[in-house]
CSV table of C-alpha atoms and ligand atoms in Angstrom, one decimal:
chain,number,residue,atom,x,y,z
A,1,MET,CA,11.0,14.8,-0.9
A,2,ALA,CA,10.6,11.0,-1.8
A,3,GLU,CA,7.7,9.8,-4.1
A,4,LEU,CA,5.9,6.7,-3.8
A,5,LYS,CA,7.1,4.5,-6.6
A,6,VAL,CA,4.4,1.9,-7.5
A,7,THR,CA,4.5,-1.0,-10.0
A,8,SER,CA,1.3,-2.5,-11.0
A,9,TRP,CA,0.2,-6.2,-11.1
A,10,ASN,CA,-3.2,-6.9,-12.7
A,11,PRO,CA,-4.3,-10.5,-12.5
A,12,PHE,CA,-7.9,-9.0,-13.0
A,13,THR,CA,-8.9,-6.4,-15.4
A,14,GLY,CA,-12.2,-4.7,-16.0
A,15,CYS,CA,-14.9,-3.6,-13.5
A,16,THR,CA,-18.4,-2.4,-12.8
A,17,LYS,CA,-19.1,1.1,-11.5
A,18,ILE,CA,-20.3,1.2,-8.0
A,19,SER,CA,-20.0,4.7,-6.6
A,20,SER,CA,-19.5,8.5,-7.2
A,21,ALA,CA,-15.6,8.1,-7.5
A,22,CYS,CA,-16.2,5.8,-10.5
A,23,LYS,CA,-17.9,8.3,-12.7
A,24,ASN,CA,-14.7,9.1,-14.6
A,25,CYS,CA,-12.9,6.0,-13.9
A,26,TYR,CA,-9.3,6.1,-15.3
A,27,ALA,CA,-8.9,2.3,-15.6
A,28,GLU,CA,-12.1,2.2,-17.9
A,29,SER,CA,-10.7,4.8,-20.3
A,30,LEU,CA,-7.3,3.2,-20.3
A,31,ALA,CA,-8.7,-0.1,-20.9
A,32,LEU,CA,-10.7,1.0,-23.8
A,33,LYS,CA,-7.5,2.8,-25.3
A,34,LEU,CA,-5.5,-0.5,-24.7
A,35,ASN,CA,-8.1,-2.5,-26.4
A,36,ARG,CA,-8.0,-0.1,-29.5
A,37,TRP,CA,-4.2,-0.5,-29.6
A,38,GLY,CA,-4.6,-4.3,-29.5
A,39,THR,CA,-2.7,-4.6,-26.2
A,40,SER,CA,-2.8,-8.1,-24.8
A,41,GLY,CA,-5.1,-8.7,-22.0
A,42,TYR,CA,-7.7,-6.1,-23.0
A,43,ASP,CA,-9.7,-8.1,-25.5
A,44,ASN,CA,-12.7,-7.8,-23.2
A,45,LYS,CA,-12.3,-4.1,-22.9
A,46,PHE,CA,-13.6,-3.2,-19.4
A,47,VAL,CA,-15.6,-6.4,-18.7
A,48,PHE,CA,-14.3,-8.0,-15.4
A,49,THR,CA,-11.8,-10.8,-16.5
A,50,VAL,CA,-9.5,-13.0,-14.5
A,51,HIS,CA,-6.3,-13.6,-16.2
A,52,GLU,CA,-5.1,-17.1,-15.3
A,53,ASN,CA,-1.5,-16.6,-16.7
A,54,ARG,CA,-0.9,-13.5,-14.6
A,55,ILE,CA,-1.5,-15.7,-11.5
A,56,THR,CA,0.4,-18.9,-12.4
A,57,ASP,CA,3.1,-16.9,-13.9
A,58,ALA,CA,3.0,-13.9,-11.4
A,59,PRO,CA,5.8,-11.3,-12.1
A,60,PRO,CA,6.4,-10.5,-8.4
A,61,LEU,CA,7.5,-14.1,-8.1
A,62,LYS,CA,10.3,-13.5,-10.5
A,63,ARG,CA,11.4,-10.0,-9.5
A,64,ARG,CA,14.0,-10.0,-6.9
A,65,LYS,CA,14.3,-6.3,-6.3
A,66,PRO,CA,12.0,-5.3,-3.6
A,67,THR,CA,9.1,-3.4,-5.0
A,68,LEU,CA,5.8,-1.9,-4.0
A,69,TYR,CA,3.0,-3.6,-6.0
A,70,PHE,CA,-0.4,-2.1,-6.5
A,71,ILE,CA,-2.6,-5.3,-7.1
A,72,ASN,CA,-5.3,-4.7,-9.7
A,73,ASN,CA,-5.2,-1.1,-10.4
A,74,MET,CA,-7.2,-1.8,-13.5
A,75,SER,CA,-9.9,-3.5,-11.7
A,76,ASP,CA,-11.3,-4.0,-8.1
A,77,SER,CA,-9.7,-7.2,-6.2
A,78,PHE,CA,-12.9,-7.6,-4.3
A,79,HIS,CA,-15.3,-7.4,-7.3
A,80,GLU,CA,-18.5,-9.7,-7.0
A,81,HIS,CA,-17.3,-11.9,-10.0
A,82,VAL,CA,-14.1,-13.1,-8.4
A,83,THR,CA,-14.2,-16.2,-6.1
A,84,ASP,CA,-12.7,-16.5,-2.7
A,85,GLU,CA,-10.5,-19.4,-4.1
A,86,THR,CA,-9.0,-17.1,-6.7
A,87,LEU,CA,-8.3,-14.4,-3.9
A,88,ASP,CA,-6.6,-17.1,-1.9
A,89,ARG,CA,-4.2,-17.7,-4.8
A,90,ILE,CA,-3.4,-14.1,-5.0
A,91,LEU,CA,-2.7,-14.0,-1.2
A,92,GLU,CA,-0.5,-17.0,-1.3
A,93,ILE,CA,1.6,-15.2,-3.9
A,94,VAL,CA,1.7,-12.2,-1.6
A,95,GLU,CA,2.9,-14.3,1.4
A,96,LYS,CA,5.4,-16.0,-0.7
A,97,CYS,CA,7.0,-12.8,-2.0
A,98,HIS,CA,7.9,-11.5,1.5
A,99,TRP,CA,10.6,-9.1,0.0
A,100,HIS,CA,8.0,-7.0,-1.6
A,101,ASN,CA,5.2,-4.8,-0.3
A,102,PHE,CA,1.7,-5.1,-2.0
A,103,TYR,CA,-1.5,-3.0,-1.5
A,104,MET,CA,-5.0,-3.5,-2.5
A,105,LEU,CA,-7.5,-0.6,-2.9
A,106,THR,CA,-11.2,-1.5,-2.8
A,107,LYS,CA,-14.6,0.3,-3.1
A,108,ARG,CA,-16.2,-3.3,-2.2
A,109,SER,CA,-15.2,-3.0,1.5
A,110,GLY,CA,-18.0,-5.2,2.7
A,111,ARG,CA,-16.7,-8.1,0.5
A,112,MET,CA,-13.0,-7.4,1.9
A,113,ARG,CA,-14.2,-7.4,5.5
A,114,ALA,CA,-16.1,-10.7,4.9
A,115,TYR,CA,-13.2,-12.3,3.1
A,116,PHE,CA,-10.7,-11.5,5.9
A,117,ARG,CA,-13.2,-12.5,8.7
A,118,ASN,CA,-11.4,-15.9,8.9
A,119,ARG,CA,-8.2,-15.3,7.3
A,120,LEU,CA,-5.0,-13.6,8.4
A,121,VAL,CA,-3.7,-10.5,6.4
A,122,PRO,CA,-0.1,-11.0,5.3
A,123,ALA,CA,2.2,-8.4,7.0
A,124,ASN,CA,3.6,-7.2,3.7
A,125,LEU,CA,-0.1,-6.5,2.4
A,126,TRP,CA,-1.6,-3.0,2.8
A,127,LEU,CA,-5.3,-2.9,2.8
A,128,GLY,CA,-7.2,0.2,1.7
A,129,VAL,CA,-10.6,1.7,0.7
A,130,THR,CA,-11.7,4.7,-1.3
A,131,VAL,CA,-13.2,7.5,0.7
A,132,GLU,CA,-14.2,10.1,-2.0
A,133,ASN,CA,-17.2,11.3,0.0
A,134,LYS,CA,-19.3,10.8,3.1
A,135,LYS,CA,-22.0,8.8,1.6
A,136,TYR,CA,-19.8,5.9,0.3
A,137,GLY,CA,-16.5,6.3,2.1
A,138,LEU,CA,-17.5,6.3,5.7
A,139,THR,CA,-19.0,2.8,5.7
A,140,ARG,CA,-16.0,1.8,3.8
A,141,LEU,CA,-13.7,3.3,6.5
A,142,ARG,CA,-15.5,1.4,9.1
A,143,ASP,CA,-15.3,-1.8,7.2
A,144,LEU,CA,-11.5,-1.3,7.0
A,145,GLN,CA,-11.2,-0.5,10.7
A,146,ALA,CA,-12.9,-3.8,11.6
A,147,ILE,CA,-10.2,-5.9,9.9
A,148,ARG,CA,-7.5,-7.2,12.1
A,149,THR,CA,-4.3,-5.8,10.6
A,150,TYR,CA,-1.8,-3.0,11.1
A,151,ASN,CA,-1.2,-1.7,7.6
A,152,LYS,CA,-4.3,0.2,6.5
A,153,HIS,CA,-4.7,3.2,4.1
A,154,ILE,CA,-7.4,5.3,2.7
A,155,CYS,CA,-7.6,6.8,-0.7
A,156,CYS,CA,-9.3,10.1,-1.0
A,157,GLU,CA,-8.9,10.5,-4.7
A,158,PRO,CA,-10.9,12.2,-6.2
A,159,LEU,CA,-11.8,14.1,-3.1
A,160,LEU,CA,-15.4,15.1,-4.0
A,161,GLU,CA,-16.6,16.8,-0.8
A,162,ASP,CA,-15.6,18.1,2.7
A,163,LEU,CA,-15.3,14.8,4.7
A,164,GLY,CA,-16.2,16.6,8.0
A,165,ASN,CA,-14.7,15.2,11.2
A,166,ILE,CA,-13.7,11.7,10.4
A,167,ASP,CA,-12.3,8.9,12.6
A,168,LEU,CA,-8.9,7.9,11.5
A,169,THR,CA,-8.3,5.4,14.1
A,170,GLY,CA,-5.9,2.6,12.9
A,171,VAL,CA,-5.3,4.3,9.6
A,172,ARG,CA,-1.6,4.8,8.8
A,173,LEU,CA,-1.7,6.5,5.5
A,174,VAL,CA,-4.1,8.8,3.8
A,175,VAL,CA,-3.5,9.3,0.0
A,176,GLY,CA,-5.5,12.1,-1.6
A,177,GLY,CA,-5.9,13.9,-5.0
A,178,GLY,CA,-8.1,15.9,-7.2
A,179,GLU,CA,-9.7,14.5,-10.2
A,180,SER,CA,-7.9,14.3,-13.7
A,181,SER,CA,-10.1,14.0,-16.5
A,182,GLN,CA,-11.9,16.1,-19.2
A,183,ASN,CA,-15.0,16.0,-17.1
A,184,ALA,CA,-13.1,16.4,-13.7
A,185,ARG,CA,-15.1,17.7,-10.6
A,186,ARG,CA,-13.3,20.3,-8.5
A,187,THR,CA,-11.7,19.8,-5.2
A,188,SER,CA,-11.7,22.6,-2.7
A,189,LEU,CA,-8.6,23.8,-0.9
A,190,ALA,CA,-10.6,23.8,2.5
A,191,TRP,CA,-11.5,20.1,2.1
A,192,VAL,CA,-7.9,19.3,1.6
A,193,GLU,CA,-6.7,21.4,4.7
A,194,SER,CA,-9.3,19.8,6.9
A,195,LEU,CA,-8.0,16.3,5.8
A,196,ARG,CA,-4.5,17.1,6.4
A,197,ASP,CA,-5.2,18.6,9.8
A,198,GLN,CA,-7.0,15.5,10.8
A,199,CYS,CA,-4.2,13.3,9.7
A,200,GLU,CA,-1.8,15.4,11.9
A,201,GLN,CA,-4.3,14.8,14.7
A,202,TYR,CA,-4.3,11.2,14.3
A,203,LYS,CA,-0.6,10.9,13.4
A,204,ALA,CA,-1.5,9.4,10.0
A,205,HIS,CA,0.8,10.1,7.1
A,206,PHE,CA,-0.7,12.4,4.6
A,207,TYR,CA,0.3,12.1,0.8
A,208,TRP,CA,-1.4,14.5,-1.5
A,209,LYS,CA,-0.7,13.2,-5.0
A,210,SER,CA,-1.9,16.1,-7.1
A,211,TRP,CA,-4.8,18.5,-7.8
A,212,GLY,CA,-5.6,17.0,-11.1
A,213,THR,CA,-7.3,19.2,-13.6
A,214,TYR,CA,-8.3,22.1,-11.4
A,215,ASP,CA,-5.8,23.8,-9.2
A,216,GLN,CA,-6.3,24.8,-5.5
A,217,ASP,CA,-7.9,28.1,-6.5
A,218,GLY,CA,-10.4,26.3,-8.9
A,219,THR,CA,-8.7,27.4,-12.1
A,220,ARG,CA,-8.8,24.8,-14.8
A,221,LYS,CA,-5.3,24.0,-15.7
A,222,GLY,CA,-5.6,20.7,-17.7
A,223,ASN,CA,-4.8,17.2,-16.7
A,224,GLY,CA,-1.7,16.9,-14.7
A,225,LYS,CA,-0.9,20.4,-14.9
A,226,SER,CA,-2.1,21.7,-11.4
A,227,GLY,CA,0.9,20.4,-9.3
A,228,CYS,CA,0.6,19.0,-5.9
A,229,LEU,CA,1.3,22.0,-3.6
A,230,VAL,CA,-1.1,23.0,-0.9
A,231,ASN,CA,-0.7,26.7,-0.1
A,232,GLY,CA,3.0,26.2,-1.4
A,233,MET,CA,3.7,23.0,0.7
A,234,GLU,CA,4.2,19.6,-0.5
A,235,TYR,CA,2.7,16.8,1.5
A,236,LYS,CA,4.3,13.5,0.4
A,237,SER,CA,4.6,11.6,3.7
A,238,PHE,CA,4.3,7.9,3.9
A,239,PRO,CA,5.4,5.1,6.3
A,240,ILE,CA,8.9,4.3,5.3
A,241,GLU,CA,8.4,0.5,5.3
A,242,ILE,CA,6.0,0.6,2.6
A,243,MET,CA,8.7,1.4,0.1
A,244,PRO,CA,11.2,-1.6,0.1
A,245,GLY,CA,14.7,-0.4,-0.6
A,246,LEU,CA,14.3,3.4,0.0
A,247,SER,CA,17.6,5.0,0.9
A,248,SER,CA,18.0,6.8,4.2
A,249,LYS,CA,18.8,9.9,2.1
A,250,THR,CA,15.3,10.1,0.8
A,251,LEU,CA,13.6,9.4,4.0
A,252,PRO,CA,10.0,11.0,3.8
A,253,LEU,CA,9.2,13.6,6.3
A,254,PHE,CA,6.4,13.3,8.8
A,255,THR,CA,4.4,16.3,7.7
B,301,LIG,S1,-14.2,0.4,-8.6
B,301,LIG,FE1,-12.4,1.4,-9.4
B,301,LIG,S2,-11.8,0.2,-11.3
B,301,LIG,FE2,-14.0,-0.2,-10.7
B,301,LIG,S3,-15.2,1.3,-11.8
B,301,LIG,FE3,-14.9,2.1,-9.9
B,301,LIG,S4,-13.0,3.4,-10.2
B,301,LIG,FE4,-13.1,2.0,-11.8
């Protein structure tokens, strides 16, 4: 089965924790590591920073091969310290690079909703919100659903509780996963099965990335060692058009 192959483009780095999913933020630990190694762009450690050179000289503009870009996987694109004007410049690049697909994932859905109130979402941009639990995730889901655009996804990673019956109207892709970290919280098999079944009901693609540190039975296996099988089945379904250039031989199944 095909896997989503994602390239990151980080005009912003650094962030501020805002909800339960942020507790063991991978971007924070990676940014601190990159700072220790002296990697360029991480002098400010995990303090929110806009990198002008990564906008004026944006890598997607130069790359001719159609690619799926995750915009700001080391930050949050709708962080309170970014201006609408800076976001406009990012969106201009997305529109210009019509041969790529891009996605943004935010925990600041209110800001995203307000930003797009008077703006059109480019057709090659997938908008997404994190839904790790009911407390934070359900409001974000409603904000996402209120935006006028076709390509919407949610990310339930780390999945921290049973989401119950959720309204997935308009959501085309649900990505999920357990937590990978020294202090990882466990994800239960029943929560994943419920999410998978609801995706089927709503005809949304379900892509289960991995279990993270604990496997589906709750056994601690270590980071990246728990695999992705749910009762022996792999769920890696995604809308074909999100992956530019995917060959017909590797078409994802609608599972
Ligand atoms: S919003 Fe994302 S990048 Fe920011 S602290 Fe939370 S998990 Fe980390």
